[in-house]
Coordinates of C-alpha atoms and ligand atoms in Angstrom, one line a residue:
M1 CA -5.8 26.0 25.7
E2 CA -2.6 26.6 27.6
S3 CA 0.1 28.6 26.0
T4 CA 2.4 25.6 25.7
H5 CA 0.2 24.2 22.9
I6 CA 0.9 24.8 19.3
R7 CA -1.9 26.6 17.6
N8 CA -1.4 26.9 13.8
I9 CA -0.9 23.9 11.6
V10 CA 0.0 24.6 7.9
I11 CA -0.3 21.8 5.3
V12 CA 1.4 22.4 2.0
G13 CA -0.1 20.4 -0.8
G14 CA -3.5 19.3 -1.9
G15 CA -2.9 15.8 -3.3
T16 CA -4.0 12.6 -1.6
A17 CA -1.5 13.2 1.3
G18 CA -2.5 16.8 1.9
W19 CA -6.2 16.1 2.1
M20 CA -5.8 12.9 4.1
A21 CA -3.8 15.0 6.6
A22 CA -6.3 17.8 6.6
S23 CA -9.3 15.5 7.1
T24 CA -7.6 13.5 9.9
L25 CA -6.4 16.6 11.8
S26 CA -9.7 18.5 11.4
K27 CA -11.6 15.5 12.7
L28 CA -9.4 14.6 15.6
L29 CA -8.3 18.0 16.8
Q30 CA -11.9 19.2 17.1
N31 CA -11.5 22.7 15.9
K32 CA -9.1 23.6 18.7
Y33 CA -6.3 24.3 16.3
T34 CA -6.2 26.4 13.1
I35 CA -5.5 24.2 10.1
R36 CA -4.7 25.7 6.8
L37 CA -4.0 23.9 3.6
I38 CA -2.2 25.5 0.7
E39 CA -2.3 24.1 -2.8
S40 CA -1.4 25.4 -6.2
D41 CA -3.7 24.8 -9.1
A42 CA -0.7 25.5 -11.3
I43 CA 1.2 22.5 -9.9
S44 CA -0.7 19.3 -10.6
T45 CA -0.9 16.4 -8.2
V46 CA 0.7 13.1 -9.1
G47 CA -2.8 11.9 -10.1
V48 CA -2.2 8.2 -9.5
G49 CA -2.5 6.0 -6.4
E50 CA -5.6 3.9 -6.9
S51 CA -5.0 0.7 -5.1
T52 CA -5.2 0.4 -1.3
I53 CA -4.9 -2.1 1.5
P54 CA -7.5 -3.0 4.2
M55 CA -6.1 -0.6 6.8
I56 CA -7.8 2.2 4.8
K57 CA -11.1 1.0 6.3
L58 CA -9.8 2.1 9.7
F59 CA -9.1 5.5 8.2
N60 CA -12.7 5.7 7.0
H61 CA -13.9 4.5 10.4
V62 CA -12.0 7.2 12.3
L63 CA -13.4 9.9 10.0
D64 CA -16.9 8.4 10.3
I65 CA -17.1 8.1 6.6
D66 CA -20.0 6.0 5.2
E67 CA -18.4 3.3 3.1
D68 CA -21.2 3.2 0.4
E69 CA -21.0 7.0 0.0
F70 CA -17.2 6.8 -0.2
M71 CA -17.5 4.1 -2.9
R72 CA -19.9 6.2 -5.0
E73 CA -17.9 9.4 -4.6
T74 CA -14.6 7.8 -5.6
M75 CA -16.0 5.4 -8.3
A76 CA -14.5 2.7 -6.2
T77 CA -14.5 -1.1 -6.5
F78 CA -13.5 -3.7 -3.9
K79 CA -10.1 -5.3 -3.7
L80 CA -9.5 -8.7 -2.2
G81 CA -5.8 -8.9 -3.1
I82 CA -3.3 -8.7 -5.9
E83 CA -2.7 -11.2 -8.7
F84 CA 0.9 -11.6 -9.8
V85 CA 1.5 -12.8 -13.3
D86 CA 4.9 -14.0 -14.7
W87 CA 7.0 -13.1 -11.7
G88 CA 8.7 -16.4 -10.6
Q89 CA 8.8 -17.6 -14.2
I90 CA 6.9 -16.6 -17.3
G91 CA 3.6 -18.4 -17.1
D92 CA 3.4 -18.3 -13.3
R93 CA 0.3 -16.8 -11.7
Y94 CA -0.3 -16.5 -7.9
M95 CA -2.2 -14.2 -5.7
H96 CA -1.4 -12.3 -2.6
S97 CA -4.8 -12.0 -1.0
F98 CA -5.8 -10.3 2.2
G99 CA -7.2 -12.1 5.3
R100 CA -6.6 -15.4 6.9
F101 CA -6.0 -18.9 5.6
G102 CA -7.6 -22.0 6.8
Q103 CA -8.8 -22.8 10.3
D104 CA -6.3 -23.2 13.1
L105 CA -5.2 -26.6 14.2
W106 CA -3.3 -27.2 17.5
P107 CA -0.4 -26.8 18.1
V108 CA 1.1 -25.0 15.0
D109 CA -0.1 -22.6 12.4
F110 CA -2.5 -23.8 9.6
S111 CA 0.1 -23.0 6.9
Q112 CA 2.5 -25.6 8.4
Y113 CA -0.1 -28.4 8.0
W114 CA -0.7 -27.3 4.5
L115 CA 3.0 -27.1 3.8
K116 CA 3.5 -30.8 4.8
M117 CA 0.7 -32.0 2.6
H118 CA 1.7 -29.7 -0.2
Q119 CA 5.3 -31.0 -0.1
A120 CA 3.8 -34.5 -0.3
G121 CA 1.8 -33.6 -3.3
R122 CA -1.5 -34.1 -1.4
A123 CA -2.7 -30.5 -1.1
P124 CA -3.3 -27.9 -3.8
D125 CA -2.0 -24.3 -3.7
I126 CA -2.5 -22.4 -0.4
G127 CA -5.0 -20.1 -2.1
R128 CA -7.5 -23.0 -2.1
Y129 CA -7.8 -22.3 1.7
S130 CA -8.5 -18.6 1.5
I131 CA -12.0 -17.2 1.1
N132 CA -10.6 -14.0 -0.3
Q133 CA -8.6 -15.8 -3.0
M134 CA -11.4 -18.2 -4.0
A135 CA -13.9 -15.3 -4.2
A136 CA -11.4 -13.2 -6.2
R137 CA -10.9 -16.0 -8.7
G138 CA -14.7 -16.2 -9.2
A139 CA -15.1 -12.4 -9.4
K140 CA -17.3 -12.6 -6.3
F141 CA -17.6 -10.2 -3.4
M142 CA -19.5 -9.5 -0.2
R143 CA -18.6 -7.8 3.0
A144 CA -17.8 -10.1 6.0
T145 CA -20.7 -11.4 7.9
N146 CA -21.0 -13.0 11.3
E147 CA -24.4 -14.5 10.7
Q148 CA -23.0 -18.1 10.7
P149 CA -20.5 -18.8 13.6
N150 CA -17.0 -19.8 12.4
S151 CA -17.9 -19.4 8.8
P152 CA -15.1 -18.2 6.4
L153 CA -17.7 -15.5 5.4
A154 CA -16.6 -13.8 8.6
D155 CA -13.0 -13.6 7.4
I156 CA -13.5 -11.7 4.1
A157 CA -10.9 -8.8 4.3
Y158 CA -10.9 -6.1 1.7
A159 CA -9.6 -2.8 0.5
F160 CA -10.6 -0.5 -2.4
H161 CA -9.6 0.6 -5.8
I162 CA -10.3 4.4 -6.0
D163 CA -10.1 7.3 -8.4
A164 CA -7.2 9.3 -6.9
G165 CA -8.5 12.7 -8.2
L166 CA -12.0 12.1 -6.9
Y167 CA -10.7 10.9 -3.6
A168 CA -8.7 14.1 -3.0
R169 CA -11.9 16.1 -3.9
Y170 CA -14.0 14.1 -1.6
L171 CA -11.6 14.6 1.4
R172 CA -11.4 18.3 0.5
R173 CA -15.1 18.7 0.9
Y174 CA -14.9 16.7 4.2
S175 CA -12.0 18.8 5.5
E176 CA -13.5 22.2 4.6
A177 CA -16.8 21.1 6.3
H178 CA -14.6 20.4 9.4
G179 CA -13.1 23.8 9.4
V180 CA -9.9 23.5 7.3
I181 CA -9.0 26.8 5.6
R182 CA -7.9 26.3 2.0
T183 CA -5.5 28.7 0.3
E184 CA -5.0 28.5 -3.4
G185 CA -1.6 29.7 -4.6
K186 CA 2.0 28.9 -5.1
V187 CA 4.5 28.9 -2.2
V188 CA 7.6 30.7 -3.7
D189 CA 9.8 31.0 -0.6
V190 CA 10.2 29.3 2.8
I191 CA 11.5 31.4 5.7
V192 CA 13.7 29.5 8.0
R193 CA 14.3 31.0 11.5
D194 CA 17.9 31.9 12.5
G195 CA 18.9 30.0 15.6
D196 CA 16.8 26.9 15.8
G197 CA 16.4 26.5 12.0
H198 CA 12.7 25.9 12.2
V199 CA 10.3 26.9 9.4
D200 CA 8.8 30.3 10.4
A201 CA 6.6 31.2 7.4
L202 CA 5.8 30.5 3.8
V203 CA 5.8 33.3 1.2
M204 CA 3.1 33.1 -1.4
E205 CA 3.4 34.3 -5.0
S206 CA 0.8 36.9 -4.1
G207 CA 3.2 38.3 -1.5
E208 CA 1.1 36.9 1.4
R209 CA 3.2 35.5 4.3
I210 CA 1.7 32.5 6.1
G211 CA 3.2 31.6 9.5
G212 CA 2.7 28.5 11.5
D213 CA 3.9 26.4 14.4
L214 CA 3.8 23.0 12.8
F215 CA 4.2 22.4 9.0
I216 CA 3.0 19.3 7.2
D217 CA 4.9 18.9 4.0
C218 CA 2.6 17.2 1.5
S219 CA 4.2 18.9 -1.6
G220 CA 5.0 15.7 -3.4
F221 CA 8.3 14.5 -4.7
R222 CA 9.8 18.0 -4.6
G223 CA 9.7 18.0 -0.7
L224 CA 9.4 21.8 -0.6
L225 CA 9.9 22.1 3.1
I226 CA 11.5 18.9 4.3
E227 CA 14.2 18.9 1.5
Q228 CA 14.4 22.2 -0.3
A229 CA 14.2 24.3 2.8
L230 CA 15.6 22.0 5.6
K231 CA 18.0 19.8 3.5
T232 CA 17.0 16.7 5.4
G233 CA 18.7 14.3 3.0
F234 CA 17.5 11.2 1.1
E235 CA 18.4 7.5 1.5
D236 CA 18.5 6.1 -2.0
W237 CA 17.3 2.5 -2.3
S238 CA 17.3 2.3 -6.1
H239 CA 20.0 -0.4 -6.1
W240 CA 17.4 -2.7 -4.5
L241 CA 14.3 -1.3 -6.2
P242 CA 15.7 -0.3 -9.6
C243 CA 12.4 0.8 -11.3
D244 CA 12.6 4.6 -11.6
R245 CA 9.7 5.6 -13.8
A246 CA 6.1 4.7 -14.8
Y247 CA 3.7 5.4 -17.6
A248 CA 0.1 5.7 -16.4
V249 CA -2.9 5.6 -18.7
P250 CA -6.6 5.0 -18.0
C251 CA -8.7 3.0 -20.5
E252 CA -12.3 2.2 -21.0
P253 CA -13.7 -0.1 -18.3
A254 CA -13.4 -3.8 -18.9
K255 CA -16.5 -6.0 -19.0
D256 CA -15.2 -8.2 -16.2
S257 CA -15.4 -6.6 -12.8
L258 CA -12.4 -8.0 -11.0
P259 CA -12.2 -7.6 -7.2
Y260 CA -8.4 -7.5 -7.3
T261 CA -5.4 -5.6 -8.7
R262 CA -3.3 -7.4 -11.3
A263 CA 0.4 -6.9 -11.5
S264 CA 2.0 -8.5 -14.6
A265 CA 5.7 -8.7 -14.8
R266 CA 7.3 -7.2 -18.0
P267 CA 10.8 -7.4 -19.5
A268 CA 12.1 -4.5 -17.4
G269 CA 9.4 -3.9 -14.7
W270 CA 5.7 -4.7 -14.4
Q271 CA 2.3 -3.4 -15.4
W272 CA -0.7 -2.7 -13.1
R273 CA -4.4 -3.0 -13.9
I274 CA -6.9 -1.6 -11.5
G275 CA -10.6 -1.7 -12.5
L276 CA -12.8 1.1 -11.3
Q277 CA -16.5 1.7 -11.8
H278 CA -16.0 4.2 -14.7
R279 CA -12.6 3.2 -16.1
T280 CA -9.6 0.9 -15.8
G281 CA -6.4 2.4 -14.4
N282 CA -3.2 1.0 -16.0
G283 CA 0.5 1.7 -15.6
H284 CA 3.8 0.4 -16.5
V285 CA 6.5 0.7 -13.9
F286 CA 10.0 0.2 -15.4
C287 CA 13.7 0.7 -15.1
G288 CA 15.1 3.4 -17.4
K289 CA 18.5 1.7 -17.4
F290 CA 17.0 -1.3 -19.1
M291 CA 14.2 0.1 -21.2
S292 CA 13.6 3.2 -23.2
D293 CA 10.5 5.4 -22.5
D294 CA 9.2 4.8 -26.0
E295 CA 9.4 1.0 -25.6
A296 CA 7.8 1.1 -22.2
A297 CA 4.9 3.2 -23.5
A298 CA 4.4 0.8 -26.4
I299 CA 4.3 -2.2 -24.1
L300 CA 1.7 -0.5 -21.9
L301 CA -0.5 0.5 -24.8
A302 CA -0.3 -3.0 -26.3
N303 CA -1.5 -4.6 -23.1
L304 CA -4.7 -2.7 -22.3
D305 CA -8.1 -4.3 -22.0
G306 CA -9.9 -1.3 -23.5
K307 CA -9.4 1.9 -25.6
P308 CA -7.0 4.4 -23.9
L309 CA -8.8 7.5 -22.7
T310 CA -5.7 9.8 -22.7
D311 CA -2.1 9.8 -23.7
P312 CA 0.2 7.9 -21.3
K313 CA 1.7 10.2 -18.6
L314 CA 5.3 9.7 -17.6
L315 CA 6.3 9.9 -13.9
R316 CA 9.8 9.7 -12.6
F317 CA 10.9 8.7 -9.1
T318 CA 13.7 7.3 -7.1
A319 CA 13.1 4.6 -4.5
G320 CA 14.1 5.6 -1.0
K321 CA 13.1 7.7 2.0
R322 CA 13.8 11.0 3.6
K323 CA 16.5 10.6 6.3
R324 CA 14.1 12.0 8.9
T325 CA 10.3 12.1 8.3
W326 CA 10.0 14.7 11.1
N327 CA 12.7 17.3 11.0
K328 CA 12.4 20.3 13.4
N329 CA 8.8 21.6 13.0
V330 CA 8.2 19.9 9.6
I331 CA 6.7 16.5 9.1
A332 CA 6.8 15.0 5.6
V333 CA 3.7 13.0 4.6
G334 CA 3.2 11.3 1.3
L335 CA 5.6 11.5 -1.6
S336 CA 7.7 14.2 0.2
S337 CA 8.7 11.6 2.7
G338 CA 10.0 9.1 0.1
F339 CA 8.6 6.6 -2.3
M340 CA 8.6 2.9 -3.0
E341 CA 6.9 1.7 -6.1
P342 CA 3.2 0.8 -5.9
L343 CA 3.7 -3.0 -6.2
E344 CA 1.9 -3.7 -2.9
S345 CA -0.1 -0.5 -2.8
T346 CA 1.6 0.8 0.3
S347 CA 2.0 4.6 -0.2
I348 CA -1.5 5.6 0.8
H349 CA -1.2 3.3 3.8
L350 CA 2.1 5.1 4.8
I351 CA 0.3 8.4 4.6
Q352 CA -2.3 7.0 7.0
S353 CA 0.2 5.4 9.4
T354 CA 2.4 8.6 9.5
L355 CA -0.7 10.6 10.4
A356 CA -1.7 8.0 13.1
R357 CA 1.8 8.3 14.5
L358 CA 1.6 12.1 14.4
I359 CA -1.5 11.9 16.6
T360 CA 0.3 9.5 19.0
F361 CA 3.3 11.9 19.3
F362 CA 1.4 15.1 18.8
P363 CA 3.7 17.9 20.0
D364 CA 3.3 20.9 22.3
A365 CA 5.3 24.0 21.6
G366 CA 8.4 22.4 23.0
L367 CA 8.7 19.9 20.1
H368 CA 10.7 17.5 22.3
P369 CA 13.5 15.6 20.6
A370 CA 12.7 12.3 22.4
D371 CA 9.2 12.3 20.8
I372 CA 10.5 13.2 17.4
D373 CA 13.2 10.6 17.5
E374 CA 10.8 7.8 18.5
F375 CA 8.4 9.0 15.8
N376 CA 11.2 8.8 13.2
R377 CA 12.4 5.4 14.5
Q378 CA 8.9 3.9 14.0
C379 CA 8.5 5.4 10.6
D380 CA 11.9 4.0 9.5
F381 CA 11.1 0.6 10.9
E382 CA 7.8 0.4 9.1
T383 CA 9.2 1.7 5.8
E384 CA 12.2 -0.6 5.8
R385 CA 10.2 -3.7 6.4
I386 CA 7.8 -2.7 3.5
R387 CA 11.0 -2.1 1.4
D388 CA 12.2 -5.7 2.1
F389 CA 8.8 -7.1 1.1
L390 CA 8.9 -5.3 -2.2
I391 CA 12.5 -6.3 -2.9
L392 CA 11.5 -10.0 -2.3
H393 CA 9.2 -9.8 -5.4
Y394 CA 12.2 -8.9 -7.6
K395 CA 14.8 -11.1 -5.9
A396 CA 12.8 -14.3 -5.7
T397 CA 12.6 -14.9 -9.4
E398 CA 13.9 -17.6 -11.7
R399 CA 13.5 -15.4 -14.8
T400 CA 16.6 -15.3 -17.0
D401 CA 15.0 -13.8 -20.1
T402 CA 16.2 -10.2 -19.8
P403 CA 19.2 -8.2 -18.3
F404 CA 16.7 -6.6 -15.9
W405 CA 15.6 -9.9 -14.3
D406 CA 19.2 -11.1 -14.3
Y407 CA 20.1 -8.0 -12.3
C408 CA 17.2 -8.5 -9.9
R409 CA 17.9 -12.2 -9.4
T410 CA 21.5 -11.7 -8.6
M411 CA 21.5 -8.4 -6.7
D412 CA 22.5 -8.1 -3.0
I413 CA 19.6 -7.7 -0.6
P414 CA 19.3 -6.2 2.9
D415 CA 20.4 -8.5 5.8
T416 CA 16.9 -8.2 7.3
L417 CA 15.4 -9.7 4.1
R418 CA 18.1 -12.3 3.8
S419 CA 17.4 -13.7 7.2
K420 CA 13.7 -13.8 6.5
I421 CA 14.3 -15.9 3.4
D422 CA 16.8 -18.2 5.2
L423 CA 14.4 -18.8 8.0
F424 CA 11.6 -19.7 5.6
R425 CA 13.9 -22.0 3.6
T426 CA 14.5 -24.3 6.5
H427 CA 11.0 -25.0 8.0
G428 CA 8.7 -22.5 6.3
R429 CA 8.7 -20.3 9.4
I430 CA 8.0 -16.6 9.2
V431 CA 8.3 -14.2 12.1
R432 CA 6.4 -10.9 12.0
E433 CA 8.2 -8.3 14.2
N434 CA 6.0 -5.9 16.2
M435 CA 5.0 -3.1 13.8
E436 CA 5.7 -4.9 10.5
L437 CA 2.9 -4.1 8.1
F438 CA 2.7 -7.5 6.3
A439 CA 1.6 -10.5 8.2
E440 CA 3.0 -14.0 8.0
V441 CA 0.5 -15.1 5.3
G442 CA 1.5 -12.2 3.1
W443 CA 5.1 -13.2 3.1
L444 CA 4.1 -16.9 2.7
Q445 CA 2.1 -16.2 -0.4
V446 CA 4.8 -14.2 -2.1
M447 CA 7.7 -16.5 -1.1
H448 CA 5.8 -19.6 -2.2
G449 CA 4.3 -17.9 -5.2
Q450 CA 7.7 -16.9 -6.4
R451 CA 9.1 -20.4 -6.0
I452 CA 11.0 -20.3 -2.7
R453 CA 10.5 -23.8 -1.3
P454 CA 11.2 -24.7 2.4
L455 CA 13.4 -27.8 2.9
S456 CA 10.9 -29.1 5.5
Y457 CA 8.0 -28.1 7.8
H458 CA 7.5 -27.6 11.5
P459 CA 8.4 -30.9 13.2
L460 CA 5.3 -30.6 15.5
V461 CA 3.0 -31.0 12.5
D462 CA 3.8 -34.8 12.8
L463 CA 2.0 -34.9 16.1
L464 CA -1.2 -35.2 14.0
S465 CA -1.8 -38.1 11.6
E466 CA -1.7 -37.4 7.9
E467 CA -5.3 -38.6 7.7
K468 CA -6.5 -36.1 10.3
I469 CA -4.6 -33.3 8.5
Q470 CA -6.0 -34.3 5.1
H471 CA -9.5 -34.4 6.5
H472 CA -9.1 -31.0 8.0
L473 CA -7.7 -29.4 4.8
D474 CA -10.4 -31.1 2.7
H475 CA -13.1 -29.8 5.1
V476 CA -11.8 -26.2 5.0
A477 CA -11.6 -26.2 1.2
A478 CA -15.1 -27.6 0.9
V479 CA -16.6 -25.1 3.3
I480 CA -14.8 -22.2 1.5
S481 CA -16.2 -23.4 -1.9
A482 CA -19.7 -23.6 -0.5
C483 CA -19.4 -20.1 0.9
V484 CA -18.1 -18.7 -2.4
K485 CA -21.0 -20.3 -4.3
I486 CA -23.5 -18.2 -2.3
M487 CA -21.6 -14.9 -2.6
P488 CA -22.8 -12.4 -5.2
F489 CA -20.7 -11.3 -8.1
H490 CA -18.6 -8.2 -7.5
A491 CA -20.4 -6.3 -10.2
S492 CA -23.8 -7.2 -8.7
F493 CA -22.7 -6.3 -5.2
I494 CA -21.6 -2.8 -6.4
A495 CA -24.8 -2.4 -8.4
A496 CA -26.9 -3.2 -5.3
H497 CA -25.0 -1.2 -2.7
C498 CA -22.7 1.5 -4.0
A499 CA -22.8 2.2 -7.7
A500 CA -22.0 5.8 -8.7
P501 CA -24.7 7.5 -10.7
R502 CA -23.7 7.5 -14.4
Ligands
FAD1 C1 3.3 5.5 -10.7 C2 2.7 5.6 -9.3 C3 1.7 4.7 -9.0 C4 1.1 4.8 -7.7 N1 0.2 3.9 -7.3 C5 -0.2 3.8 -6.0 C6 -1.2 2.9 -5.6 O1 -1.7 2.1 -6.3 N2 -1.5 2.8 -4.3 C7 -0.9 3.7 -3.4 O2 -1.2 3.6 -2.2 N3 -0.1 4.7 -3.8 C8 0.3 4.7 -5.0 N4 1.1 5.7 -5.4 C9 1.5 6.8 -4.5 C10 0.4 7.8 -4.4 O3 0.1 8.3 -5.7 C11 0.9 8.9 -3.5 O4 1.3 8.4 -2.3 C12 -0.3 9.9 -3.3 O5 -0.9 10.3 -4.4 C13 0.2 11.1 -2.5 O6 0.8 12.0 -3.3 P1 1.1 13.4 -2.6 O7 -0.2 14.0 -2.1 O8 2.2 13.2 -1.6 O9 1.8 14.3 -3.7 P2 1.1 15.0 -5.0 O10 -0.1 14.3 -5.5 O11 2.2 15.2 -6.0 O12 0.6 16.4 -4.5 C14 1.5 17.5 -4.3 C15 0.7 18.8 -3.9 O13 1.6 19.8 -3.5 C16 1.2 21.0 -4.2 N5 2.4 21.8 -4.3 C17 3.6 21.4 -4.7 N6 4.5 22.5 -4.7 C18 3.7 23.6 -4.3 C19 4.0 24.9 -4.1 N7 5.2 25.5 -4.4 N8 3.0 25.7 -3.8 C20 1.8 25.3 -3.5 N9 1.5 24.0 -3.6 C21 2.4 23.1 -4.0 C22 0.6 20.6 -5.5 O14 -0.2 21.6 -6.0 C23 -0.2 19.3 -5.1 O15 -1.4 19.7 -4.6 C24 1.6 5.7 -6.7 C25 2.6 6.6 -7.1 C26 3.2 6.6 -8.4 C27 4.2 7.5 -8.8

């Protein structure tokens, strides 16, 4: 390769982010670069991060990973969406499921026809028109199939629940097989060059000095390079996303095999439930200002579906993001780049999208500021829109039962979120701007599920007669029901295709 190319890439950290980075780069850079990953057995990984979104299928595809093998190796189950319990009001239950809703009707979006009929009391909840949601409710699952043209069975969209520890180990094997050099040991010092302020080398506890051209900081919350060495700065969003800690605990697997994550609101936060093949992952995300650690642990343990397998582990965090994801010759990936709570399972996706962006803006030795600025601008845009979506879950509540929910209901919100809500309130319109992660139907499900009601609907809906619309909605619902009936149960599908050996 020409001398303007960088040659040595050093990844610091062997958690989910580190091994996702190592596997992506080792696959896509085709052994033309030296890739080294440093991790310390003495510093544990965060050890959580088990719920994903459908984009992860693209990650597996790029890496040529066989999905059934991936499922077995990570003890995974399938995920069709997230069920939210007690968010708008205590007793409420709605689902944010993946995939499309209904069948298009000319000239406006399906959801607008539904909205008109729902407002008139003539259509049930929007979930009735989603194959994902109806399948999830029936604990059914299969992969999308195109065998019958125009069938909702072609629309099934899914992600996975995975064991985070097994996932990192699986990607480690993959990466090492693709040439990544792993170094075990603790980084005790980071040498920053005089002049340009770039990271020059890492000093290991053993005294070894490891140099590199490009450093990927996957060191977790501590941000060893991006923050401790380069002092990049952090944008704190905890006034909008006030939860700042979580207890996590696995328990015995439940008898039901639910193809969805459950997020149940609690007095000062919420609790997740993620069923895997060999256990159920649970966690209670809460705000330390409104609840003590002991109380939070007690609530978690009182709401498990099986016997806990360990003591609950406490994790602390601050919602926000690093001021620059890429600073000089360091790119922060994973928790070192910032964190937003796992309510919509977006952190692993952000690792993936940051890596995809790194490939798009892959540098030569010049590390040109224009490339880096655009990379950072895109990271910021994506992160800020996800942030808005998460804030929506807290803001759009009618709960008045605890000081925590009073705070959330009455807090100020970013202007970008305010205008989305205002737009929805008039005619139920939702606009997805270019690289926003969540699509219109995602916003619709959460806004409606949390009791934001539009005043009206798109006026062009009235171009079709109510009878025609009603007929269309009834037909879609009937076809979806018929499809769900022939789908296998989630547990049977796993047993037939991708059960891990016990
Ligand atoms: C409560 C909670 C729940 C979550 N749930 C989800 C979820 O459901 N879905 C989702 O997508 N994401 C979730 N996440 C986020 C997800 O866990 C992380 O994005 C993911 O695990 C990546 O972590 P990481 O690799 O960046 O950091 P870590 O796992 O913390 O790894 C850091 C690595 O750096 C190494 N290291 C650190 N310092 C040094 C040093 N000095 N020398 C050598 N090595 C060092 C460590 O050894 C370790 O290998 C959750 C996070 C939390 C806190």
